[in-house]
Amino acid sequence: MEIDCTIIHSILEELKPYNATLVAVSKTKPNRDIEKVYACGQRIFGENYVQELVLKHEQLPTDIEWHFIGHLQSNKVKYIAPFVSMIHSVDSENLLETINAQAAKNNRIIDCLLQVYIATEETKFGVDDSELQKIVESYLAHNYSHIRLRGLMGMATNTDDMNIVQNEYKRLKSIFDTIALLIEKEKHFDTLSMGMTGDYKIALECGSNMIRIGSKIFGERNYNKL
Ligand SMILES: *Cc1c(COP(=O)(O)O)cnc(C)c1O
């Protein structure tokens, strides 16, 4: 598939009424593809693998805002802390604390989202309701100065049944609203990252304001080529 700016621009038009942000998910895609999407005007890119992200950050334009959206191990935070602008996949108190410490070393403030487990599949990462509550309480107690907890991220079940997807996204939105009430306005808890190529329209209807789109922009991924 050729990268086509009109696809990106039409997604951006769809996002306008929702005031939502597009993260172009470039995992497994070569730099030349990212450069084409960059040339269409897109500046926010999402990656899932630390090593791949570090290389791409070194090689691609410096005004790209890199979002980390994959599963993150605490011992790898140090590699991305110098430049990453948002981490969507925080799933433990320990990880939050590590990101704060590494951001401090780099004199930075890193925006974080907690990844909430909303799908019915066993394979998806994220925290459940009780873990989520503990992490939020710990965040509120610590007053971390180098991270901002900006919101939540979730992935719906991978199914053609859009009723299931819609129910999961509605649930995440209601969890988001509940937590937002606990956090002071100045702390900018304002980001709900939900929606991918197959379900972003539903996600937007359910209250998403950040969507993560890979295949609709870059074409299908071929993991064998890595
Ligand atoms: C790969 C990925 C996406 C993008 O998926 P598409 O279906 O290709 O749009 C979004 N979010 C996460 C967390 C991903 O890993």
Short mmCIF file of C-alpha atoms and ligand atoms in Angstrom, two decimals:
data_model
loop_
_atom_site.label_atom_id
_atom_site.label_comp_id
_atom_site.label_asym_id
_atom_site.label_seq_id
_atom_site.Cartn_x
_atom_site.Cartn_y
_atom_site.Cartn_z
CA MET A 1 0.00 0.00 0.00
CA GLU A 2 1.25 3.48 -0.89
CA ILE A 3 1.08 6.08 1.83
CA ASP A 4 -1.54 8.62 0.87
CA CYS A 5 -1.87 12.03 2.53
CA THR A 6 -5.57 12.18 1.69
CA ILE A 7 -6.22 9.25 4.05
CA ILE A 8 -4.43 11.04 6.89
CA HIS A 9 -6.18 14.32 6.17
CA SER A 10 -9.58 12.64 6.08
CA ILE A 11 -8.92 11.01 9.48
CA LEU A 12 -7.96 14.45 10.84
CA GLU A 13 -11.25 15.87 9.52
CA GLU A 14 -13.15 13.09 11.29
CA LEU A 15 -11.32 13.92 14.53
CA LYS A 16 -12.12 17.64 14.53
CA PRO A 17 -15.64 17.49 16.01
CA TYR A 18 -14.23 15.43 18.89
CA ASN A 19 -11.16 17.61 19.48
CA ALA A 20 -9.16 14.40 19.27
CA THR A 21 -5.48 13.79 18.51
CA LEU A 22 -4.08 11.32 15.98
CA VAL A 23 -1.16 9.09 16.92
CA ALA A 24 0.23 7.44 13.77
CA VAL A 25 1.37 3.97 14.86
CA SER A 26 4.57 3.20 12.97
CA LYS A 27 5.76 0.00 14.67
CA THR A 28 7.59 -2.37 12.27
CA LYS A 29 7.47 0.30 9.53
CA PRO A 30 10.69 1.58 7.91
CA ASN A 31 11.93 5.15 8.22
CA ARG A 32 11.04 5.95 4.62
CA ASP A 33 7.36 5.25 5.36
CA ILE A 34 7.47 7.44 8.46
CA GLU A 35 9.12 10.21 6.42
CA LYS A 36 6.24 10.04 3.94
CA VAL A 37 3.66 10.36 6.70
CA TYR A 38 5.73 13.18 8.22
CA ALA A 39 5.67 14.95 4.86
CA CYS A 40 1.85 14.85 5.02
CA GLY A 41 2.15 17.00 8.16
CA GLN A 42 1.80 14.33 10.86
CA ARG A 43 4.11 14.87 13.85
CA ILE A 44 2.93 12.39 16.51
CA PHE A 45 4.07 8.79 16.07
CA GLY A 46 3.54 5.77 18.29
CA GLU A 47 5.93 2.85 18.74
CA ASN A 48 5.73 -0.43 20.71
CA TYR A 49 9.33 -1.59 21.02
CA VAL A 50 12.06 0.27 22.93
CA GLN A 51 15.00 -0.59 20.66
CA GLU A 52 13.08 0.25 17.52
CA LEU A 53 11.90 3.55 19.01
CA VAL A 54 15.42 4.57 20.08
CA LEU A 55 16.80 3.97 16.57
CA LYS A 56 13.96 5.79 14.85
CA HIS A 57 14.30 8.74 17.23
CA GLU A 58 18.00 9.00 16.35
CA GLN A 59 17.39 8.82 12.61
CA LEU A 60 14.22 10.83 12.04
CA PRO A 61 13.34 14.56 12.34
CA THR A 62 13.74 16.02 15.82
CA ASP A 63 10.32 17.67 15.90
CA ILE A 64 8.54 14.31 15.95
CA GLU A 65 6.65 13.69 19.20
CA TRP A 66 7.21 10.05 20.09
CA HIS A 67 4.57 8.17 22.05
CA PHE A 68 5.37 4.79 23.56
CA ILE A 69 2.33 2.50 23.34
CA GLY A 70 3.74 -1.01 23.92
CA HIS A 71 4.41 -3.03 27.04
CA LEU A 72 7.24 -1.33 28.94
CA GLN A 73 9.69 -2.96 31.34
CA SER A 74 11.06 -0.75 34.12
CA ASN A 75 14.67 -1.53 33.22
CA LYS A 76 14.15 -0.11 29.72
CA VAL A 77 12.66 3.24 30.72
CA LYS A 78 16.11 4.84 30.79
CA TYR A 79 16.54 4.42 27.03
CA ILE A 80 13.42 6.40 26.10
CA ALA A 81 13.26 8.87 29.03
CA PRO A 82 15.54 11.43 27.29
CA PHE A 83 13.03 12.09 24.52
CA VAL A 84 9.67 10.27 24.77
CA SER A 85 6.73 12.66 25.11
CA MET A 86 3.99 10.31 26.27
CA ILE A 87 3.88 6.75 27.61
CA HIS A 88 0.43 5.16 27.13
CA SER A 89 1.13 1.83 28.79
CA VAL A 90 1.88 2.41 32.47
CA ASP A 91 0.64 -0.63 34.37
CA SER A 92 2.27 -0.52 37.82
CA GLU A 93 3.26 1.80 40.66
CA ASN A 94 6.84 0.68 40.19
CA LEU A 95 6.83 1.70 36.52
CA LEU A 96 5.36 5.10 37.36
CA GLU A 97 8.04 5.65 39.99
CA THR A 98 10.79 4.57 37.57
CA ILE A 99 9.53 6.91 34.85
CA ASN A 100 9.52 9.77 37.36
CA ALA A 101 13.10 8.99 38.43
CA GLN A 102 14.40 8.69 34.85
CA ALA A 103 12.55 11.85 33.77
CA ALA A 104 14.17 13.67 36.70
CA LYS A 105 17.63 12.54 35.58
CA ASN A 106 16.88 14.07 32.19
CA ASN A 107 15.35 17.21 33.63
CA ARG A 108 12.08 16.42 31.91
CA ILE A 109 8.40 15.93 32.62
CA ILE A 110 6.93 12.86 30.91
CA ASP A 111 3.20 12.53 30.29
CA CYS A 112 1.80 9.14 31.29
CA LEU A 113 -1.41 7.21 30.73
CA LEU A 114 -2.45 4.17 32.73
CA GLN A 115 -3.32 1.21 30.54
CA VAL A 116 -6.58 -0.33 31.71
CA TYR A 117 -7.55 -3.88 30.92
CA ILE A 118 -11.02 -3.72 29.35
CA ALA A 119 -10.96 -6.63 26.88
CA THR A 120 -12.22 -10.13 27.51
CA GLU A 121 -9.09 -11.70 26.05
CA GLU A 122 -6.33 -13.09 28.25
CA THR A 123 -3.56 -11.63 26.13
CA LYS A 124 -4.03 -7.91 26.59
CA PHE A 125 -1.88 -5.95 29.03
CA GLY A 126 -3.19 -3.44 31.52
CA VAL A 127 -4.46 -3.10 35.06
CA ASP A 128 -7.82 -4.14 36.47
CA ASP A 129 -10.11 -1.89 38.52
CA SER A 130 -8.55 -2.56 41.92
CA GLU A 131 -4.97 -2.18 40.67
CA LEU A 132 -5.99 1.01 38.92
CA GLN A 133 -7.38 2.45 42.12
CA LYS A 134 -4.15 1.61 43.99
CA ILE A 135 -1.95 3.23 41.35
CA VAL A 136 -4.05 6.40 41.29
CA GLU A 137 -3.94 6.60 45.11
CA SER A 138 -0.19 6.11 45.06
CA TYR A 139 0.16 8.81 42.38
CA LEU A 140 -1.90 11.25 44.44
CA ALA A 141 0.13 10.48 47.56
CA HIS A 142 3.54 10.94 45.94
CA ASN A 143 3.32 14.33 44.27
CA TYR A 144 5.78 13.24 41.58
CA SER A 145 7.41 16.25 40.00
CA HIS A 146 8.64 14.69 36.73
CA ILE A 147 5.56 12.92 35.46
CA ARG A 148 2.04 14.03 34.74
CA LEU A 149 -0.70 11.41 34.87
CA ARG A 150 -2.67 12.65 31.88
CA GLY A 151 -5.30 9.92 31.51
CA LEU A 152 -6.04 6.36 30.49
CA MET A 153 -5.44 4.05 27.55
CA GLY A 154 -7.35 0.92 26.64
CA MET A 155 -7.60 -1.69 23.92
CA ALA A 156 -10.91 -3.35 23.15
CA THR A 157 -11.38 -7.04 22.42
CA ASN A 158 -10.28 -7.96 18.92
CA THR A 159 -13.69 -8.94 17.55
CA ASP A 160 -16.07 -8.08 14.72
CA ASP A 161 -18.85 -7.69 17.27
CA MET A 162 -18.97 -3.92 17.63
CA ASN A 163 -21.43 -4.17 20.53
CA ILE A 164 -18.69 -5.76 22.62
CA VAL A 165 -16.19 -3.09 21.58
CA GLN A 166 -18.67 -0.31 22.30
CA ASN A 167 -19.45 -1.66 25.78
CA GLU A 168 -15.76 -1.89 26.63
CA TYR A 169 -15.07 1.66 25.46
CA LYS A 170 -18.10 2.99 27.35
CA ARG A 171 -16.81 1.29 30.47
CA LEU A 172 -13.38 2.84 30.06
CA LYS A 173 -14.91 6.28 29.59
CA SER A 174 -16.86 5.93 32.80
CA ILE A 175 -13.73 4.81 34.69
CA PHE A 176 -11.94 7.83 33.20
CA ASP A 177 -14.68 10.20 34.39
CA THR A 178 -14.57 8.73 37.89
CA ILE A 179 -10.81 9.19 38.20
CA ALA A 180 -10.91 12.66 36.67
CA LEU A 181 -13.06 13.75 39.62
CA LEU A 182 -10.31 12.72 42.04
CA ILE A 183 -7.57 14.68 40.33
CA GLU A 184 -7.21 18.45 40.52
CA LYS A 185 -7.85 20.47 37.36
CA GLU A 186 -4.29 21.84 37.30
CA LYS A 187 -2.97 18.32 36.87
CA HIS A 188 -4.43 18.01 33.37
CA PHE A 189 -6.01 14.56 33.60
CA ASP A 190 -7.63 15.03 30.19
CA THR A 191 -6.54 12.29 27.78
CA LEU A 192 -8.48 9.15 26.89
CA SER A 193 -6.49 7.08 24.39
CA MET A 194 -8.79 4.55 22.77
CA GLY A 195 -9.50 3.49 19.20
CA MET A 196 -7.46 1.84 16.44
CA THR A 197 -7.98 1.29 12.71
CA GLY A 198 -10.92 -1.08 13.08
CA ASP A 199 -12.84 0.69 15.83
CA TYR A 200 -11.82 4.34 16.14
CA LYS A 201 -15.20 5.73 15.04
CA ILE A 202 -16.90 3.84 17.87
CA ALA A 203 -14.17 4.91 20.28
CA LEU A 204 -14.74 8.58 19.40
CA GLU A 205 -18.48 8.20 19.94
CA CYS A 206 -17.70 6.73 23.36
CA GLY A 207 -15.54 9.70 24.41
CA SER A 208 -12.05 9.03 23.10
CA ASN A 209 -9.87 12.07 22.42
CA MET A 210 -6.73 10.28 21.23
CA ILE A 211 -6.73 7.55 18.62
CA ARG A 212 -3.85 5.26 17.65
CA ILE A 213 -3.97 4.37 13.96
CA GLY A 214 -1.49 2.04 12.27
CA SER A 215 -2.70 -0.04 9.33
CA LYS A 216 -5.16 2.50 7.92
CA ILE A 217 -2.21 4.89 7.40
CA PHE A 218 0.77 2.57 6.82
CA GLY A 219 -0.89 -0.53 5.40
CA GLU A 220 -0.83 -3.99 6.96
CA ARG A 221 2.16 -4.87 9.13
CA ASN A 222 4.46 -7.71 8.23
CA TYR A 223 6.26 -8.80 11.41
CA ASN A 224 8.44 -11.29 9.48
CA LYS A 225 10.33 -8.47 7.80
CA LEU A 226 11.75 -7.22 11.10
C1 LIG B 1 -0.43 -1.69 16.80
C2 LIG B 1 -1.20 -0.89 17.76
C3 LIG B 1 -2.17 0.06 17.33
C4 LIG B 1 -2.53 0.29 15.88
O1 LIG B 1 -3.29 -0.75 15.38
P1 LIG B 1 -4.01 -0.68 13.94
O2 LIG B 1 -5.11 -1.66 14.03
O3 LIG B 1 -2.98 -1.06 12.92
O4 LIG B 1 -4.51 0.70 13.73
C5 LIG B 1 -2.80 0.82 18.30
N1 LIG B 1 -2.53 0.66 19.62
C6 LIG B 1 -1.63 -0.24 20.07
C7 LIG B 1 -1.38 -0.35 21.54
C8 LIG B 1 -0.95 -1.04 19.16
O5 LIG B 1 -0.07 -1.95 19.62
#
